[in-house]
Coordinates of C-alpha atoms in Angstrom, one line a residue:
X683 CA -2.0 83.5 341.0
X684 CA 1.6 83.4 342.6
X685 CA 2.4 80.3 344.2
X686 CA 4.6 80.6 347.2
X687 CA 7.6 78.4 347.2
X688 CA 7.3 75.7 349.9
X689 CA 11.1 76.6 351.2
X690 CA 9.7 80.1 351.9
X691 CA 7.2 78.7 354.5
X692 CA 10.1 76.7 356.3
X693 CA 11.2 78.8 359.1
X694 CA 14.8 79.3 359.8
X695 CA 14.4 78.5 363.6
X696 CA 11.6 78.1 366.0
X697 CA 11.4 80.2 369.3
X698 CA 11.0 77.8 372.4
X699 CA 8.8 79.8 375.0
X700 CA 9.3 77.5 378.0
X701 CA 6.4 77.0 380.2
X702 CA 3.5 79.0 379.0
X703 CA 1.7 81.2 381.7
X704 CA 4.5 80.5 384.0
X705 CA 7.4 82.6 382.3
X706 CA 7.8 84.8 385.3
X707 CA 8.6 81.8 387.7
X708 CA 11.3 80.2 385.1
X709 CA 14.2 81.0 387.3
X710 CA 12.4 79.2 390.1
X711 CA 11.5 76.1 387.9
X712 CA 15.1 75.8 386.7
X713 CA 16.2 74.6 390.2
X714 CA 14.5 71.5 390.3
X715 CA 15.2 70.8 386.6
X716 CA 18.8 71.3 387.4
X717 CA 19.1 69.3 390.5
X718 CA 17.1 66.3 389.1
X719 CA 19.4 66.5 386.0
X720 CA 22.5 66.4 388.1
X721 CA 21.2 63.7 390.2
X722 CA 20.2 61.9 386.8
X723 CA 23.8 62.2 385.4
X724 CA 25.6 61.3 388.8
X725 CA 23.4 58.2 389.3
X726 CA 23.4 57.0 385.8
X727 CA 27.0 57.3 385.3
X728 CA 27.7 55.7 388.8
X729 CA 25.6 52.6 387.8
X730 CA 27.8 52.4 384.5
X731 CA 30.8 52.7 386.3
X732 CA 29.8 50.0 388.7
X733 CA 28.7 47.4 386.3
X734 CA 31.8 48.2 384.0
X735 CA 34.2 47.7 387.0
X736 CA 32.7 45.2 389.1
X737 CA 32.8 41.6 387.5
X738 CA 30.0 40.1 389.7
X739 CA 27.7 42.7 388.1
X740 CA 28.5 41.1 384.8
X741 CA 25.2 39.4 384.6
X742 CA 22.0 39.8 382.4
X743 CA 20.2 41.8 384.8
X744 CA 22.8 44.5 385.0
X745 CA 23.6 44.7 381.3
X746 CA 19.9 45.6 381.0
X747 CA 20.3 48.0 383.5
X748 CA 23.4 49.6 382.0
X749 CA 21.2 49.7 378.7
X750 CA 18.5 51.7 381.0
X751 CA 21.2 54.2 382.3
X752 CA 22.4 54.8 378.8
X753 CA 18.9 55.6 377.6
X754 CA 18.2 57.6 380.4
X755 CA 21.6 59.8 380.0
X756 CA 20.7 60.4 376.3
X757 CA 17.0 60.9 377.1
X758 CA 17.4 63.7 379.7
X759 CA 20.5 65.2 378.1
X760 CA 18.4 65.9 375.0
X761 CA 16.1 68.4 376.6
X762 CA 17.4 69.6 380.1
X763 CA 20.4 71.7 378.9
X764 CA 18.4 73.6 376.4
X765 CA 15.6 74.2 378.8
X766 CA 17.9 75.4 381.4
X767 CA 19.1 77.6 378.7
X768 CA 15.7 79.1 378.3
X769 CA 15.0 79.6 381.8
X770 CA 18.6 81.1 382.9
X771 CA 19.8 82.9 379.8
X772 CA 16.4 83.3 377.7
X773 CA 18.3 81.5 374.8
X774 CA 14.9 80.4 373.3
X775 CA 16.0 80.1 369.5
X776 CA 16.7 76.8 368.0
X777 CA 17.2 75.9 364.3
X778 CA 14.8 74.1 362.5
X779 CA 17.2 71.2 361.4
X780 CA 18.3 71.3 365.2
X781 CA 14.7 71.1 366.3
X782 CA 14.1 68.0 364.1
X783 CA 17.4 66.5 365.5
X784 CA 16.0 66.8 369.0
X785 CA 12.8 65.7 368.2
X786 CA 14.5 62.4 366.6
X787 CA 16.6 61.7 369.8
X788 CA 13.7 62.5 372.4
X789 CA 11.2 60.0 370.6
X790 CA 13.8 57.3 369.8
X791 CA 15.1 57.3 373.3
X792 CA 11.5 57.4 374.9
X793 CA 11.0 54.3 372.9
X794 CA 14.1 52.6 373.6
X795 CA 13.3 53.4 377.3
X796 CA 9.9 51.3 377.0
X797 CA 11.9 48.7 375.3
X798 CA 14.4 48.3 378.0
X799 CA 11.8 48.1 380.6
X800 CA 10.0 45.4 378.6
X801 CA 13.4 43.4 378.3
X802 CA 14.0 43.8 382.0
X803 CA 10.5 42.1 382.6
X804 CA 11.4 39.5 380.1
X805 CA 14.7 39.1 382.2
X806 CA 12.9 38.8 385.5
X807 CA 10.6 36.2 384.1
X808 CA 13.4 34.0 382.9
X809 CA 15.2 34.5 386.4
X810 CA 12.2 33.6 388.4
X811 CA 10.5 30.9 386.3
X812 CA 13.7 29.1 384.7
X813 CA 16.4 29.9 387.3
X814 CA 18.6 26.9 386.3
X815 CA 18.6 27.8 382.4
X816 CA 18.8 31.6 383.2
X817 CA 22.6 32.1 382.3
X818 CA 22.0 29.5 379.2
X819 CA 19.0 31.4 377.8
X820 CA 20.1 35.1 378.3
X821 CA 23.7 34.7 376.7
X822 CA 25.9 37.8 376.2
X823 CA 25.0 37.5 372.2
X824 CA 21.5 37.2 373.1
X825 CA 21.4 40.3 375.2
X826 CA 23.2 42.5 372.6
X827 CA 21.0 41.5 370.1
X828 CA 17.9 42.2 372.1
X829 CA 19.3 45.6 372.7
X830 CA 20.3 46.4 369.3
X831 CA 16.8 45.2 368.2
X832 CA 15.1 47.3 370.7
X833 CA 17.3 50.5 369.4
X834 CA 16.6 49.9 365.7
X835 CA 13.2 49.6 366.4
X836 CA 13.1 53.0 367.7
X837 CA 15.1 54.5 365.0
X838 CA 13.1 53.1 362.3
X839 CA 9.8 54.1 363.7
X840 CA 10.8 57.5 364.7
X841 CA 12.8 58.6 361.2
X842 CA 9.4 59.2 359.7
X843 CA 8.6 61.8 362.1
X844 CA 11.5 64.1 360.9
X845 CA 10.3 63.7 357.0
X846 CA 6.7 64.2 357.9
X847 CA 7.5 67.5 360.0
X848 CA 9.9 68.5 357.5
X849 CA 7.5 68.5 354.7
X850 CA 5.0 70.7 356.2
X851 CA 4.5 74.3 355.3
X852 CA 4.6 76.7 358.3
X853 CA 2.7 79.8 358.4
X854 CA 1.3 80.1 362.0
X855 CA 4.5 81.7 363.2
X856 CA 7.3 80.0 364.6
X857 CA 6.7 80.5 368.4
X858 CA 6.8 76.9 370.1
X859 CA 5.0 77.0 373.6
X860 CA 7.1 74.2 374.8
X861 CA 10.6 73.7 376.5
X862 CA 11.8 71.1 373.7
X863 CA 10.6 70.1 370.0
X864 CA 7.9 67.5 370.2
X865 CA 6.7 66.1 367.2
X866 CA 3.0 67.2 367.4
X867 CA 3.7 70.6 368.9
X868 CA 5.8 71.5 366.0
X869 CA 3.3 70.1 363.5
X870 CA 0.6 72.2 364.9
X871 CA 2.3 75.3 363.7
X872 CA 2.0 74.1 360.1
X873 CA -0.9 75.4 358.1
X874 CA -0.9 72.0 356.0
X875 CA -2.7 68.9 356.7
X876 CA -1.3 67.3 359.7
X877 CA -3.7 64.1 359.8
X878 CA -0.8 62.0 358.5
X879 CA 1.5 63.1 361.3
X880 CA -1.5 62.5 364.1
X881 CA -2.3 59.3 362.7
X882 CA 1.3 57.9 362.4
X883 CA 2.3 59.2 365.8
X884 CA -0.7 57.5 367.3
X885 CA 0.2 54.2 365.6
X886 CA 4.0 54.6 366.8
X887 CA 2.7 54.8 370.3
X888 CA 0.5 51.8 370.2
X889 CA 3.2 49.9 368.5
X890 CA 5.6 50.5 371.0
X891 CA 3.8 51.4 373.9
X892 CA 1.1 48.9 373.7
X893 CA 3.3 46.1 372.6
X894 CA 5.9 46.6 375.7
X895 CA 2.9 47.0 378.0
X896 CA 1.5 43.8 376.7
X897 CA 4.8 41.8 377.4
X898 CA 5.5 43.3 380.7
X899 CA 2.0 42.2 381.6
X900 CA 2.2 38.9 380.4
X901 CA 5.7 38.3 382.1
X902 CA 4.5 39.5 385.5
X903 CA 1.5 37.5 385.1
X904 CA 3.6 34.5 384.6
X905 CA 6.0 35.6 387.4
X906 CA 3.2 36.1 389.9
X907 CA 1.9 32.5 389.1
X908 CA 5.4 30.9 389.7
X909 CA 5.7 33.0 392.9
X910 CA 2.3 32.0 394.2
X911 CA 3.0 28.3 393.7
X912 CA 6.2 28.5 395.9
X913 CA 5.7 26.8 399.3
X914 CA 8.1 28.9 401.3
X915 CA 7.1 32.3 402.4
X916 CA 10.7 33.4 402.6
X917 CA 11.1 32.2 398.8
X918 CA 8.0 34.0 397.6
X919 CA 9.4 37.2 399.5
X920 CA 12.7 36.8 397.8
X921 CA 11.5 36.2 394.4
X922 CA 8.9 39.5 394.8
X923 CA 11.9 41.5 396.0
X924 CA 14.0 40.9 392.8
X925 CA 11.4 42.6 390.9
X926 CA 10.4 45.6 393.1
X927 CA 13.2 48.0 391.6
X928 CA 12.0 47.2 388.2
X929 CA 8.2 47.8 389.1
X930 CA 9.1 51.0 390.5
X931 CA 10.9 52.2 387.2
X932 CA 7.7 51.0 385.2
X933 CA 5.6 53.2 387.6
X934 CA 8.1 56.2 387.3
X935 CA 8.1 55.8 383.5
X936 CA 4.7 54.9 382.5
X937 CA 2.7 57.2 384.9
X938 CA 3.3 60.4 383.5
X939 CA 3.3 59.0 380.0
X940 CA -0.3 57.8 380.6
X941 CA -1.5 61.3 382.1
X942 CA 0.1 63.0 379.2
X943 CA -1.5 60.7 376.7
X944 CA -5.0 60.7 378.0
X945 CA -4.9 64.3 379.2
X946 CA -4.2 65.6 375.6
X947 CA -7.0 63.3 374.0
X948 CA -9.7 63.8 376.7
X949 CA -9.0 66.7 379.0
X950 CA -7.3 69.2 377.0
X951 CA -9.4 71.9 377.3
X952 CA -9.9 71.4 381.4
X953 CA -6.2 71.3 382.1
X954 CA -4.0 74.2 381.5
X955 CA -1.1 74.3 378.8
X956 CA 1.5 74.8 381.5
X957 CA 0.4 71.5 383.4
X958 CA 0.7 69.7 380.1
X959 CA 4.3 71.0 379.4
X960 CA 5.3 70.3 383.2
X961 CA 4.1 66.6 382.8
X962 CA 5.8 66.3 379.5
X963 CA 9.2 67.4 381.1
X964 CA 8.6 65.2 384.2
X965 CA 8.0 62.4 381.6
X966 CA 11.6 62.8 380.3
X967 CA 13.4 63.7 383.6
X968 CA 11.8 61.8 386.3
X969 CA 12.7 58.3 385.0
X970 CA 16.7 59.2 384.5
X971 CA 16.5 60.7 388.0
X972 CA 14.6 57.8 389.9
X973 CA 15.9 54.9 388.3
X974 CA 19.6 55.1 389.7
X975 CA 18.4 55.9 393.0
X976 CA 15.9 53.0 393.2
X977 CA 18.2 50.5 391.9
X978 CA 20.9 51.7 394.1
X979 CA 18.6 51.3 397.3
X980 CA 16.6 48.0 396.3
X981 CA 19.3 45.9 394.9
X982 CA 21.7 44.6 397.4
X983 CA 24.6 43.8 395.2
X984 CA 24.6 47.6 394.0
X985 CA 24.1 48.7 397.5
X986 CA 26.9 46.6 398.6
X987 CA 29.3 47.7 396.0
X988 CA 28.7 51.2 396.5
X989 CA 29.4 50.6 400.5
X990 CA 32.5 48.8 399.4
X991 CA 33.7 51.6 397.2
X992 CA 32.9 54.2 399.9
X993 CA 34.7 52.2 402.7
X994 CA 37.7 51.8 400.5
X995 CA 37.5 48.2 400.2
X996 CA 37.9 46.4 396.9
X997 CA 37.4 42.9 398.6
X998 CA 34.2 42.1 396.9
X999 CA 32.5 38.6 396.9
X1000 CA 30.4 37.0 394.4
X1001 CA 26.7 37.6 394.8
X1002 CA 23.6 35.9 393.5
X1003 CA 21.0 37.5 391.6

């Protein structure tokens, strides 16, 4: 019997079909995609510019916010330009190696997003529970190391995705019903055993998401205890207000993630594929769009800085966190 070479079962490229069942509406769907992407790029670049230029924003909270903005920029730029090419120009083909690179960036930086949100929760915990030691605990070297460890965690946990995907034989065609290369969406085109891919993917989701959610929950439990013990209502309100923007960022990031995770496992037959794809894209596009808006509105220091720039004034004063 002739044994087919494995390289013959590796496609040169995949065809990204966009949102299945809604092909006729791609041009209309592209407008909110494009609008949100523009807002995300302008908003996050603006946040980075403000933090870089304004010395009174050179503080731990804003350094973590800069990490979040960088992560958001990479995360949405990994998917939206290709999706717009599909919607506008019907450029659906993506090379096999290019697909693996896109997969790597998407999963690495979604993990990074979760990790940075966890670091920001720890930052709020230290700021509220240990205000007098805040600047001595969260020094610049500590912040740099925390960001580097969070990034490397994502890289080392996601690298196996590419090797596990590349080793598979693909004999079920090369049509991918998605707007980007997702790990399990690509693996499902294989005629090989994808059990290892599925188990490892679930393990990574639990290691990253589970650990980060646990840390965020513990941090806010301690924050709540500390705030409730304050005697002054104004002090309680001020302490809670410093967490509002971060709580909104958590909601924007984890809500579509939870929906996608549970619907795939418990409601995949009742929910149309187009809904899964739309939610998957919202998961990657909503946080980068809303995070700079929320922090710009809810954070007084950033809001004042923007107003100073808009009014042409550079006479900024020092602000407390």
